[in-house]
Short mmCIF file of C-alpha atoms and ligand atoms in Angstrom, two decimals:
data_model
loop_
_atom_site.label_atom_id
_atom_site.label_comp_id
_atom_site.label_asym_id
_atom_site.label_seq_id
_atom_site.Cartn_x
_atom_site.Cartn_y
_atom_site.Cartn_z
CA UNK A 98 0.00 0.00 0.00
CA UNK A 99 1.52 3.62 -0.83
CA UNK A 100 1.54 6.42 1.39
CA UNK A 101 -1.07 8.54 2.76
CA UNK A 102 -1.21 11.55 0.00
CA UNK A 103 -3.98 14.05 1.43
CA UNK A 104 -5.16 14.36 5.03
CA UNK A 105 -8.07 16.97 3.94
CA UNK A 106 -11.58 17.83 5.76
CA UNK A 107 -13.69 16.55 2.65
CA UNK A 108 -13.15 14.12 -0.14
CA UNK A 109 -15.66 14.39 -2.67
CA UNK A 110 -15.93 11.58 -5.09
CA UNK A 111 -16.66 12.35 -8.99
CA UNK A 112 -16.01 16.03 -10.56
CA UNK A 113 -19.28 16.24 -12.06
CA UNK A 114 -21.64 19.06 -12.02
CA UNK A 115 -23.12 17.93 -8.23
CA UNK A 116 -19.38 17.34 -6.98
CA UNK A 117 -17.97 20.68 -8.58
CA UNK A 118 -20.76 22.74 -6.88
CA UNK A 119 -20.51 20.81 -3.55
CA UNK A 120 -16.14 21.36 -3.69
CA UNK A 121 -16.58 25.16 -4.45
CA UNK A 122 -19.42 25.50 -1.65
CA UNK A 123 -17.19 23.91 0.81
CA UNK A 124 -13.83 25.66 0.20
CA UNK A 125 -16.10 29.02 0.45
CA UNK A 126 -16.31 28.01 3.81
CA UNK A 127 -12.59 27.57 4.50
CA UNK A 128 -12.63 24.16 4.12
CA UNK A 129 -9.88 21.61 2.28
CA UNK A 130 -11.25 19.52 -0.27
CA UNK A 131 -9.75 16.52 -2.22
CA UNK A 132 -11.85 16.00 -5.49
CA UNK A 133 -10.38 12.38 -7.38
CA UNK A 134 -12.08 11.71 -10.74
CA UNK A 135 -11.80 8.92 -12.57
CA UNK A 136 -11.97 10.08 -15.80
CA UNK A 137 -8.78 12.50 -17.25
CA UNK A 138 -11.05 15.22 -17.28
CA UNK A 139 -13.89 17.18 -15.28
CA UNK A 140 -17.56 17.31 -16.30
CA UNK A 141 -19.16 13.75 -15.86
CA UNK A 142 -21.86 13.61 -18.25
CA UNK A 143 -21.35 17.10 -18.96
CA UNK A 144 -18.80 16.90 -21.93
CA UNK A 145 -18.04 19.71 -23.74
CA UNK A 146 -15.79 18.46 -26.79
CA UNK A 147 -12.54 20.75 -27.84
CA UNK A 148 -13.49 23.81 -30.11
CA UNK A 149 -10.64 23.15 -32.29
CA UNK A 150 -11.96 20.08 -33.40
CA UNK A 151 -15.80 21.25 -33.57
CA UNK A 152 -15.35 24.55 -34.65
CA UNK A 153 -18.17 25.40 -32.50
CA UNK A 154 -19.88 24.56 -29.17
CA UNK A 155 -20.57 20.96 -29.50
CA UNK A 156 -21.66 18.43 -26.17
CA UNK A 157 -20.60 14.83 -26.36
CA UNK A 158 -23.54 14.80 -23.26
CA UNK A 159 -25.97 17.38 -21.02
CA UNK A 160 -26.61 20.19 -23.69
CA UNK A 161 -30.21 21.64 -23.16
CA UNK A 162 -31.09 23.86 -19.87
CA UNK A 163 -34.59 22.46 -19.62
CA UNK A 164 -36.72 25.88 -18.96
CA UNK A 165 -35.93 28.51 -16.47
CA UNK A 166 -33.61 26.75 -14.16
CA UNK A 167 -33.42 28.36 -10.92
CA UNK A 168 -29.83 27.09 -9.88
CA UNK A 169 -28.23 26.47 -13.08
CA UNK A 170 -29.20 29.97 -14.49
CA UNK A 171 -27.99 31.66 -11.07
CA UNK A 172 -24.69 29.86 -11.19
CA UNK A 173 -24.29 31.31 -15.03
CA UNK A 174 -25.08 34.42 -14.13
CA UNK A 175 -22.17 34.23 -11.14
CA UNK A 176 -19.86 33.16 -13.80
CA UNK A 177 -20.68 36.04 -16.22
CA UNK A 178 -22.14 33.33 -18.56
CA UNK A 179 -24.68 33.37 -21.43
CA UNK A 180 -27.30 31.39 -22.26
CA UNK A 181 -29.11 31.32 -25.57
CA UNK A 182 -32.81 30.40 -26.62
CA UNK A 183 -33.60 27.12 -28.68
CA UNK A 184 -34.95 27.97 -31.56
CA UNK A 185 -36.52 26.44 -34.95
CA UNK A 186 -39.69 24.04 -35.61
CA UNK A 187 -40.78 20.32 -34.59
CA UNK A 188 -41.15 18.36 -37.22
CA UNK A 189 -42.24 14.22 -37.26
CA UNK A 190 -41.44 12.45 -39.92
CA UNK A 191 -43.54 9.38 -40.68
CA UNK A 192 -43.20 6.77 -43.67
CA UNK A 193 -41.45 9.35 -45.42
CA UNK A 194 -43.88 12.82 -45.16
CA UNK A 195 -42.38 15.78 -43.04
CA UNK A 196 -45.45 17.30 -40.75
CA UNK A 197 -45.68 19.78 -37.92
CA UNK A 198 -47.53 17.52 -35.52
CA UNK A 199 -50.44 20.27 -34.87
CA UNK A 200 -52.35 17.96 -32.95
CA UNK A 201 -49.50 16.89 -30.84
CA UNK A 202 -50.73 19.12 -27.86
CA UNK A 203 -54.08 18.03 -28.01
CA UNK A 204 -53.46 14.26 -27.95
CA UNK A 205 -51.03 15.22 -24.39
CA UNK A 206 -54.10 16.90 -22.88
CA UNK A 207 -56.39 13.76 -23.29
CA UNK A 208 -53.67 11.87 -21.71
CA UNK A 209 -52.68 14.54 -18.70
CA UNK A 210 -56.58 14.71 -18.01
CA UNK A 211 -56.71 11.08 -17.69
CA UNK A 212 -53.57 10.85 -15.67
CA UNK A 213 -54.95 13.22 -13.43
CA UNK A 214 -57.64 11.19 -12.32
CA UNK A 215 -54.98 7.94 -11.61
CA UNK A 216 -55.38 7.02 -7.44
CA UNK A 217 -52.59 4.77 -6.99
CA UNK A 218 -49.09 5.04 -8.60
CA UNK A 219 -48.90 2.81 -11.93
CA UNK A 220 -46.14 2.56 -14.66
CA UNK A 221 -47.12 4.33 -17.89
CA UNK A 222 -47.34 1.17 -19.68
CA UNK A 223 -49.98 -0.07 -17.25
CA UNK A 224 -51.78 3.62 -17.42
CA UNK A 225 -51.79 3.26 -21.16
CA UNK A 226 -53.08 -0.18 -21.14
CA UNK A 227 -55.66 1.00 -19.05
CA UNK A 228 -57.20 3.93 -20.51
CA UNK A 229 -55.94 3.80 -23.76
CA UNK A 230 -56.45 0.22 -25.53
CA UNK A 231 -57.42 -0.68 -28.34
CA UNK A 232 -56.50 0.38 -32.23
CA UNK A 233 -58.08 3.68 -31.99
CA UNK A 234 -55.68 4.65 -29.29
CA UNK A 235 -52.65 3.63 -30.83
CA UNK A 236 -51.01 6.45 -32.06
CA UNK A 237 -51.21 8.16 -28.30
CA UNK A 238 -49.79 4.93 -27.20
CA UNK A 239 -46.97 5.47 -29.65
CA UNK A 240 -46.66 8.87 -29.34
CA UNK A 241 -45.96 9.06 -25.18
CA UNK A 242 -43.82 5.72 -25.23
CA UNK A 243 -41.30 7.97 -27.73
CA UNK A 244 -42.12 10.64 -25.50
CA UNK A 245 -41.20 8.93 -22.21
CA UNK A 246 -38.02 6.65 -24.27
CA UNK A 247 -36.87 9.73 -26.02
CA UNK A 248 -37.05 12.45 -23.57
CA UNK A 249 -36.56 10.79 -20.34
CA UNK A 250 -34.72 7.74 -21.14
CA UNK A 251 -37.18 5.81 -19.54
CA UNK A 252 -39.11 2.38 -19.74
CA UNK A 253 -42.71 2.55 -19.95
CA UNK A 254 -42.49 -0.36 -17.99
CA UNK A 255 -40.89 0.87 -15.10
CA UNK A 256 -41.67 4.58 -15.26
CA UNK A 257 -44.00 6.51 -12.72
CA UNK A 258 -47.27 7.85 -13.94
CA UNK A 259 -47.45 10.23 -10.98
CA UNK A 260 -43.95 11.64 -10.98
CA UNK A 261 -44.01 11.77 -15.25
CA UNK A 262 -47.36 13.88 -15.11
CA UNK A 263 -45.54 15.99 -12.13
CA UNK A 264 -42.39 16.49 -14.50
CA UNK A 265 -44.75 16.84 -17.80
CA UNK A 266 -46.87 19.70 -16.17
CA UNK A 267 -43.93 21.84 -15.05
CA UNK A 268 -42.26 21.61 -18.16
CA UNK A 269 -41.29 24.88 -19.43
CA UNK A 270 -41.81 25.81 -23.48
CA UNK A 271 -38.65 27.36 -23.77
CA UNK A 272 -35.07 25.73 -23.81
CA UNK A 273 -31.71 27.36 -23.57
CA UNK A 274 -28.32 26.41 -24.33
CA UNK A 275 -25.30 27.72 -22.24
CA UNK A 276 -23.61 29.57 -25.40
CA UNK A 277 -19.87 28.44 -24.58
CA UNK A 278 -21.28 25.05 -23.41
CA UNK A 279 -21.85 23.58 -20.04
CA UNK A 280 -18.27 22.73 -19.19
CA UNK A 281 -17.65 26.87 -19.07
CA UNK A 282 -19.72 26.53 -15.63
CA UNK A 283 -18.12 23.63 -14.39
CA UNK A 284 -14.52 25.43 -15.29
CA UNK A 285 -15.75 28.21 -13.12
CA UNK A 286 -16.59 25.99 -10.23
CA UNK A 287 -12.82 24.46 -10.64
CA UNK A 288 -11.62 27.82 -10.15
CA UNK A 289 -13.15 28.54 -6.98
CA UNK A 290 -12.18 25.75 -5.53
CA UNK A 291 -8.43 25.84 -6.52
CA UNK A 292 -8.21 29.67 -5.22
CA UNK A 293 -9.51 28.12 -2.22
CA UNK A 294 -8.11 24.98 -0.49
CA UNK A 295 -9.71 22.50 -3.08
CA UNK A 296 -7.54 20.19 -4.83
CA UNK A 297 -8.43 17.86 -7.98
CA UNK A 298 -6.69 15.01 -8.62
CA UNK A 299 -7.63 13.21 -12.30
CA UNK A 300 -7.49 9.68 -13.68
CA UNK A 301 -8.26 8.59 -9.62
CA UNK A 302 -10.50 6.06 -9.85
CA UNK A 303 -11.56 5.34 -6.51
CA UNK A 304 -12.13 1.29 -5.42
CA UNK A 305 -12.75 1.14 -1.73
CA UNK A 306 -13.83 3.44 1.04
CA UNK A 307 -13.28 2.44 4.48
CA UNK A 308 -14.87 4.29 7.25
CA UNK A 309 -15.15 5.40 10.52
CA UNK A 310 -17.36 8.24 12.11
CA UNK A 311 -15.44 10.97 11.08
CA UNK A 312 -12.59 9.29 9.57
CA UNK A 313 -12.50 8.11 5.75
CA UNK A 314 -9.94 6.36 4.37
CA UNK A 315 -10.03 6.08 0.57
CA UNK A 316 -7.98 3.54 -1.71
CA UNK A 317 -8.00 4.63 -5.69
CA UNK A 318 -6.91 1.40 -8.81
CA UNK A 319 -3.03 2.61 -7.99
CA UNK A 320 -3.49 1.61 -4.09
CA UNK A 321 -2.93 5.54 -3.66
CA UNK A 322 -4.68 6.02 -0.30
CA UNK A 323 -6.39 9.91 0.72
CA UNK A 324 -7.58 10.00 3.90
CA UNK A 325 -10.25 13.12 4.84
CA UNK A 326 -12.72 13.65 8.34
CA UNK A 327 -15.87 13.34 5.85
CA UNK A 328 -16.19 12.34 2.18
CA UNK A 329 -19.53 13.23 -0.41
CA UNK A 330 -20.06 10.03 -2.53
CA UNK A 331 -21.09 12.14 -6.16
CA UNK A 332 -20.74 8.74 -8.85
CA UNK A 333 -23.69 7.51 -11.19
CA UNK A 334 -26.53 5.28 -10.71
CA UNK A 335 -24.85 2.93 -12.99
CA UNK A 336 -21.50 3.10 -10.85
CA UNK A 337 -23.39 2.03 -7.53
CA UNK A 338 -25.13 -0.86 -10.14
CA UNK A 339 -21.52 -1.92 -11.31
CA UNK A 340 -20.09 -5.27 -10.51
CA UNK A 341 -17.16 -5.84 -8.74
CA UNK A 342 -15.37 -6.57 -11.58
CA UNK A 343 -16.47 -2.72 -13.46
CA UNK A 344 -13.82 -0.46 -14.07
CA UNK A 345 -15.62 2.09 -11.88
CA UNK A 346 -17.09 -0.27 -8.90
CA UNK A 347 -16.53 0.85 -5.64
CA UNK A 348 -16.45 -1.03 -2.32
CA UNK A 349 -17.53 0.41 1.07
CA UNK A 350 -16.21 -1.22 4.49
CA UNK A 351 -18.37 -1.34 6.36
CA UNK A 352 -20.56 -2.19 3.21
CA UNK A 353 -24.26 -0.53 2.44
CA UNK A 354 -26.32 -2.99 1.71
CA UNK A 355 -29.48 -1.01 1.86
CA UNK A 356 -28.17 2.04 -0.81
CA UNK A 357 -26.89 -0.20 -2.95
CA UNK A 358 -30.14 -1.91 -3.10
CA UNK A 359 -32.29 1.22 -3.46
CA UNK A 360 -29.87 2.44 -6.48
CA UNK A 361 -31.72 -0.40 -8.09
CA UNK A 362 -35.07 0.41 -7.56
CA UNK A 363 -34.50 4.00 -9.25
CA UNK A 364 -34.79 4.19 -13.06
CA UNK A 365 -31.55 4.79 -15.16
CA UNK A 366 -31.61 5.09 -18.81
CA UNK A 367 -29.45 5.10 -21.41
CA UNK A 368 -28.87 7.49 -23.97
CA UNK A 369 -26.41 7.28 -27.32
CA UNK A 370 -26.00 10.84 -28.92
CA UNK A 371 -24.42 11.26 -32.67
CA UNK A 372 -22.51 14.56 -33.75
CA UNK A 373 -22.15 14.84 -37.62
CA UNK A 374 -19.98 18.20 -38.74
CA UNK A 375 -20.77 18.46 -42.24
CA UNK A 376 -19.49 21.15 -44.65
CA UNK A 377 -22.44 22.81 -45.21
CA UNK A 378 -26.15 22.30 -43.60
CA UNK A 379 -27.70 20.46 -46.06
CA UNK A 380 -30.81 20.95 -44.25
CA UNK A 381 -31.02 24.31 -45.20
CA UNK A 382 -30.93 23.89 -48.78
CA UNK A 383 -33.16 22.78 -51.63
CA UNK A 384 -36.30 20.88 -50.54
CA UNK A 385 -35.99 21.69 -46.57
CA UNK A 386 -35.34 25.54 -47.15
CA UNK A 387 -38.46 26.49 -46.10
CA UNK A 388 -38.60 23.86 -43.03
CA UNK A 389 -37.07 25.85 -39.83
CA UNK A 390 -35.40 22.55 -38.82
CA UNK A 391 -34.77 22.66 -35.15
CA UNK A 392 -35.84 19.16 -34.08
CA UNK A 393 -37.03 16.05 -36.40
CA UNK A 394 -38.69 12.70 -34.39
CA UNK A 395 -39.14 10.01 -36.93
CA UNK A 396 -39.61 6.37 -37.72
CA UNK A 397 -35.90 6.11 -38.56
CA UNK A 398 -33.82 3.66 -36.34
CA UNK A 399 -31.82 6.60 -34.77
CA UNK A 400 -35.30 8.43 -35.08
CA UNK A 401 -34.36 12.05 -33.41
CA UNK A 402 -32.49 14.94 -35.05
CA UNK A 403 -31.42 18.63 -34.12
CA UNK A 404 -29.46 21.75 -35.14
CA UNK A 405 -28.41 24.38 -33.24
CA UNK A 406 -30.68 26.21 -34.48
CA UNK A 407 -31.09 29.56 -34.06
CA UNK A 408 -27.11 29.71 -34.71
CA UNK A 409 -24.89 29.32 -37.67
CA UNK A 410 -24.00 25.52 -37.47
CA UNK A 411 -22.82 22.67 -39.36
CA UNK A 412 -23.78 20.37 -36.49
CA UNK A 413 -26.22 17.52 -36.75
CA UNK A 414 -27.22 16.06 -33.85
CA UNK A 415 -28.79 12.19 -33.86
CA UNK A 416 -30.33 10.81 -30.57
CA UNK A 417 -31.67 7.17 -29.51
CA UNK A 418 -32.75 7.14 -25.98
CA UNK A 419 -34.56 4.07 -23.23
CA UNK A 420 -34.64 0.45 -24.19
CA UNK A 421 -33.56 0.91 -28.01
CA UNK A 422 -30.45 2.84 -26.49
CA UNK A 423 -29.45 0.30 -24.04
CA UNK A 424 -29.93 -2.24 -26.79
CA UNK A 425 -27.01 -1.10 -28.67
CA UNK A 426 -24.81 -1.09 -25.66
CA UNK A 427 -22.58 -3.12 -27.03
CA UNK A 428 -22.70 -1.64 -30.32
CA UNK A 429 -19.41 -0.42 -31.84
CA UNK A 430 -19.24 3.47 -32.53
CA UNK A 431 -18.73 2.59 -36.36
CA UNK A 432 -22.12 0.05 -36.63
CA UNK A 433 -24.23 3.30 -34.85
CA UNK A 434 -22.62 5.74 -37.18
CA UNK A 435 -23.93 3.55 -40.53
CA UNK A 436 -26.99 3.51 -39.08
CA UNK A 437 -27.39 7.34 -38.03
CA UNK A 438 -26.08 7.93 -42.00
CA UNK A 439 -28.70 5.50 -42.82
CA UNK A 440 -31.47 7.00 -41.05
CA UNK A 441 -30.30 10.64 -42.04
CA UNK A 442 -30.48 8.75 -45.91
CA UNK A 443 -33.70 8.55 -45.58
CA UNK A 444 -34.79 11.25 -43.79
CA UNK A 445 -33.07 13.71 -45.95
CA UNK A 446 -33.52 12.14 -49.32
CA UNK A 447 -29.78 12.33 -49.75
CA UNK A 448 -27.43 9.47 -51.00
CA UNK A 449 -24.77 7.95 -48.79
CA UNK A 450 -21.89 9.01 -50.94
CA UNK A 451 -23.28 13.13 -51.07
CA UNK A 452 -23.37 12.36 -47.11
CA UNK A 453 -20.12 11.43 -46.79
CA UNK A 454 -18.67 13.41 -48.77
CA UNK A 455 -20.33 16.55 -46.96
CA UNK A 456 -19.15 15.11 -43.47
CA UNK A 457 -16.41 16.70 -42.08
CA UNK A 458 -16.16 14.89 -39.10
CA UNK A 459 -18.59 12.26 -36.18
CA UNK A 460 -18.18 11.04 -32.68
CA UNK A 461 -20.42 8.51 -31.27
CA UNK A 462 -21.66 8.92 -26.78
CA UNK A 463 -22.78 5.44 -26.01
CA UNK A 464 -23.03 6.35 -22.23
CA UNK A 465 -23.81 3.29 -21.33
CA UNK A 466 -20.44 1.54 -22.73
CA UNK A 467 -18.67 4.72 -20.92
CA UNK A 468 -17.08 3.21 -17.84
CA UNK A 469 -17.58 5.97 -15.21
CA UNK A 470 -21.27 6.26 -16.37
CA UNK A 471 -22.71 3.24 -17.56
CA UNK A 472 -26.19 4.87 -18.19
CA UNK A 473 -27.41 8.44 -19.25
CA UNK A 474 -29.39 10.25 -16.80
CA UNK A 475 -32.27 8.81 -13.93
CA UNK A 476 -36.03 8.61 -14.09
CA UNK A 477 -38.62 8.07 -11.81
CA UNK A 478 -39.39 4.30 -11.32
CA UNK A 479 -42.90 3.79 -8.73
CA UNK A 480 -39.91 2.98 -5.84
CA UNK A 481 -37.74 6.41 -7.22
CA UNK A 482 -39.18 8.69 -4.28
CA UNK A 483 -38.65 5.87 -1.00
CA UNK A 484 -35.26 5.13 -2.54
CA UNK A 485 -33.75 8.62 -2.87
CA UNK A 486 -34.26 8.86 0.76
CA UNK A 487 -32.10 5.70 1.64
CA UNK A 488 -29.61 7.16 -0.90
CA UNK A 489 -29.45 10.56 0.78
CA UNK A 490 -29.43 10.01 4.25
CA UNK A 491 -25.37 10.23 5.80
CA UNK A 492 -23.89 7.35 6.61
CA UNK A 493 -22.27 7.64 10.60
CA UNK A 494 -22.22 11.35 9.61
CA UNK A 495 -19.55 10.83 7.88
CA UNK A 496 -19.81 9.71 4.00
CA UNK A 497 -22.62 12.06 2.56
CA UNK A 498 -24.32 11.39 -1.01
CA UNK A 499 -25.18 13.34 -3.95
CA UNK A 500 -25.53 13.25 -7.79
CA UNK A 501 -28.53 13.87 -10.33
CA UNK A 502 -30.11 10.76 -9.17
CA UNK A 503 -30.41 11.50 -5.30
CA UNK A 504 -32.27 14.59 -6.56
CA UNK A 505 -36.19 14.59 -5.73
CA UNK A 506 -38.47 17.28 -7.65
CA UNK A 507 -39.72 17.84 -11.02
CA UNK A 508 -36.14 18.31 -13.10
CA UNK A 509 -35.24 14.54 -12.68
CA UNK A 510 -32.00 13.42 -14.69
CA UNK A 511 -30.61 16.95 -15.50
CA UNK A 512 -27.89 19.08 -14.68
CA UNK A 513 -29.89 21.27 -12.41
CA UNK A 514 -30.77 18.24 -10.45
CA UNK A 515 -27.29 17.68 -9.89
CA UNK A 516 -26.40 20.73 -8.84
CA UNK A 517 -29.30 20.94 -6.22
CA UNK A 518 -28.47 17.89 -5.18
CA UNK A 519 -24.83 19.38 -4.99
CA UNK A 520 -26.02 22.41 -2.92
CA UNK A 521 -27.89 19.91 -0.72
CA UNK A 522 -25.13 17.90 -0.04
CA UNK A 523 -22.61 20.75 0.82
CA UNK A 524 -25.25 22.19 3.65
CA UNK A 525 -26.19 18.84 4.65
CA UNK A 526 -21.92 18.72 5.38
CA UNK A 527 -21.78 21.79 6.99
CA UNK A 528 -24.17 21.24 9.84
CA UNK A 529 -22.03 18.38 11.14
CA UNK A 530 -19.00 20.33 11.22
C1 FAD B 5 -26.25 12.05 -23.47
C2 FAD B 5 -26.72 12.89 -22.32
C3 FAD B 5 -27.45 14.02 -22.57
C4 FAD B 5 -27.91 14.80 -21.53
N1 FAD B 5 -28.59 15.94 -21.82
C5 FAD B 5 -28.93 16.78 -20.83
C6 FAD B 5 -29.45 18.06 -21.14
O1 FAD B 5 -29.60 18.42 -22.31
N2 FAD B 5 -29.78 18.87 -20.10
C7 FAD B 5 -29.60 18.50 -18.80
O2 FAD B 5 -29.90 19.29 -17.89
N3 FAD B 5 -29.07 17.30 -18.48
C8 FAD B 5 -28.72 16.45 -19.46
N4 FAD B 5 -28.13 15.25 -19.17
C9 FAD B 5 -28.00 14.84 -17.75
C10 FAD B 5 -26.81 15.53 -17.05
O3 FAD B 5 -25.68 15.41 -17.85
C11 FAD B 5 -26.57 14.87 -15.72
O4 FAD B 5 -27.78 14.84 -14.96
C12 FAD B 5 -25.51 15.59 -14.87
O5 FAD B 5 -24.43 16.03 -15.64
C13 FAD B 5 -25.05 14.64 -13.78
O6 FAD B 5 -24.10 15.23 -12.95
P1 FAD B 5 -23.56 14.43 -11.67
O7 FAD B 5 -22.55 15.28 -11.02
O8 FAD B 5 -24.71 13.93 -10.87
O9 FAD B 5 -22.91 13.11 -12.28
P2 FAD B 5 -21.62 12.95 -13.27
O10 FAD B 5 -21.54 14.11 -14.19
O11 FAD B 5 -21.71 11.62 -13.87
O12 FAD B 5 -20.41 13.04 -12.25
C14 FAD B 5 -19.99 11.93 -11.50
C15 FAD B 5 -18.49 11.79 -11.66
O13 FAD B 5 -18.04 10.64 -10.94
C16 FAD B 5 -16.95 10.08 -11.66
N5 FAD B 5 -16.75 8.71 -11.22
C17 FAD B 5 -17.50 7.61 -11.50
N6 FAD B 5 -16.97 6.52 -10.90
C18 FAD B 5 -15.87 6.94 -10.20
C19 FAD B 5 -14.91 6.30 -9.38
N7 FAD B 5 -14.97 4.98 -9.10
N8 FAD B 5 -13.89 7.03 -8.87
C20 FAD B 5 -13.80 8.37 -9.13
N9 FAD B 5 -14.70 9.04 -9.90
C21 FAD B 5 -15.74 8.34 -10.41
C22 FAD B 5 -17.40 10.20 -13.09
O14 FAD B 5 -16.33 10.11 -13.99
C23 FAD B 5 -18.06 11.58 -13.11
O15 FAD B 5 -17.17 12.58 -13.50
C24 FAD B 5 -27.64 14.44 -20.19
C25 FAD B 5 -26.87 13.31 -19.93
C26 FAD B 5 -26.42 12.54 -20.97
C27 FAD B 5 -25.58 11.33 -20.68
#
């Protein structure tokens, strides 16, 4: 075993958004803080990708603030940061015809009026079975499966009717985009937390955590061992899933039976994203000129599509999300690019060679192949509420938890969860010291 190389007050594991905010809220208050991160970089599922390869902002993960985001737009405002507006139209694009879905609102109320009247908590599959059956229905059955697959990564199957209708109804219109990307914000947090006594130390992936009250002692894949009076626990759903045998899998001594069975009862989804720089945006020209292309949802087997739009941008963005995603887990990044140039094929009306030609450059996020992740983002399962409580709740008040998925409110599985949950966590420290 190596030597000891930090005595600190706090080690926070993972330098996501939740950690980052939890690090620079503690070090405001004088305290040392150890950050390790597995990964050679900060961010988590927050990756902003290099501007010299893009050309432009481009996210390999979180890229949308969701509505007006109390937290998230407070902390960009701190950090002198801009945000700007999502713009363009919705288009679906079925067997081959391009339509604004006009209707698309009116088919939700029917189904938030229904879910309204629901008693007891039921998955959406078994809401849909019940009030929507038959033929007639099918097409709303369709449409909120994509819905709940595509939007929240979730199963149908395992999804909460209560909590979706919660999260559907405070859904704001408007969407905004942090204009240098997310990782900006997160490179802010860093700062603090350096000027203060904060410390980060990269490619540290942390493999057992032995404690004490008030004494942690934490062992990293190079038998490095950091030892700190508290530590904040900040690593995915799918990391507290992982086997022992997972890059990422962590062991706790004495171990917690009872968190790592609730991280099982919460939803996690997976999510594969597909950036395509072409030369040009084809999907300005000819036939889709007059089409104000901001997002497409099709029948295509990577079925959703954006642009930046209201920018300049070359960027195409393809999305598969829920069951379909976690299907292709496996996948190599090559097989899901053929098919996103497939779909786009089709889509577009284009040929493969025009496509290829006009591609400048691709990158494939399977997040569930990525080893410090091994899902996208959480939703809320009919157990989600009872076993965010056994997640958050201090262990000897001593190792404290946090992360998008310990979050509990209405902006499940984004970045403003985590950094609630972040805040959380840091105050939830503080009253022990
Ligand atoms: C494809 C995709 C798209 C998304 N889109 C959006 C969006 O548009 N808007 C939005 O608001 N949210 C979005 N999200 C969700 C958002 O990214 C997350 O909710 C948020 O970033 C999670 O932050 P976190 O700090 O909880 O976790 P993470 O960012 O995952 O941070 C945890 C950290 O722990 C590290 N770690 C894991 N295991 C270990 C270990 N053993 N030792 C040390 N470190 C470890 C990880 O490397 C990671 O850095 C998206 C997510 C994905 C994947």
């Amino acid at each position: 075993m190596k030597q000891t190389d930090t005595a600190t007050d706090i080690i926070i594991i993972g330098a996501g958004a939740a950690g980052l905010l939890a690090g620079k809220l503690l070090t405001e208050q004088g305290l040392s803080v150890c950050l390790l991160e597995a990964r050679n970089r900060t961010g988590g599922r927050i990756n902003t990708l290099p501007y010299s390869e893009w050309n432009e902002t481009a996210e390999g993960g979180a890229e949308f603030i969701h509505g007006k985001l109390k937290l998230t737009l407070e902390l960009l405002k701190e950090a002198g940061l801009k945000k700007t507006k999502v713009g363009g139209e919705m288009w679906q694009v079925f067997g081959g015809s391009w339509q604004q879905d006009d209707d698309y609102l009116e088919k939700q109320n029917k189904v938030i009026s229904k879910l309204k009247t629901l008693k007891e908590d039921i998955s959406i599959a078994a809401f849909l079975s019940k009030e929507f059956a038959g033929d007639e229905h099918a097409e709303v059955r369709q449409s909120i499966t994509s819905y709940v697959e595509g939007y929240y990564a979730g199963d149908v199957n395992l999804t909460s009717s209560k909590a979706f209708l919660a999260e559907w109804e405070s859904e704001d219109e408007e969407q905004y985009r942090p204009v240098q990307g997310y990782q900006t914000l997160l490179d802010y947090l860093l700062d603090k937390i350096e000027n203060g006594r904060g410390k980060l130390h990269l490619s540290t992936i942390v493999k057992q955590v032995n404690y004490l009250q008030n004494s942690v002692e934490i062992i990293d894949s190079n038998l490095q061992k950091y030892t700190a009076t508290k530590a904040i626990i900040t690593v995915p759903l799918g990391v507290w899933r992982a086997e022992e045998k997972d890059k990422a899998s962590i062991q706790y001594h004495p171990a917690l039976p009872q968190k790592m069975q609730a991280a099982f009862e919460m939803g996690f989804g997976s999510a594969i994203k597909i950036l395509l720089r072409f030369k040009t945006p084809f999907w300005q020209q000819d036939d889709y000129k007059n089409k104000d292309i901001g997002f497409v949802f099709s029948d295509q087997n990577i079925g959703t599509w954006w642009t930046q739009n209201p920018l300049d941008s070359n960027l195409l963005t393809g999305w598969l999300a829920g069951p379909r995603a976690y299907e292709l887990r496996y996948s190599a990044d090559d097989i899901i690019f053929e098919q996103a140039i497939e779909s786009l094929q089709h889509l577009f009306s284009v040929n493969k060679e025009k496509l290829s030609e006009a591609l400048i450059n691709w990158k494939v996020y399977n997040w569930t192949a990525d080893p410090y992740a091994l899902g996208a983002y959480s939703f809320s399962t009919l157990q989600s509420e009872a076993a965010r409580k056994v997640m958050v709740q201090p262990v000897e008040n001593t190792l404290f938890f946090a992360g998008e998925a310990l979050y509990s409110g209405t902006e499940t599985g984004t970045v403003e969860a985590a950094f609630i949950s972040g805040k959380q966590v840091a105050s939830q420290v503080l009253t022990t010291l």
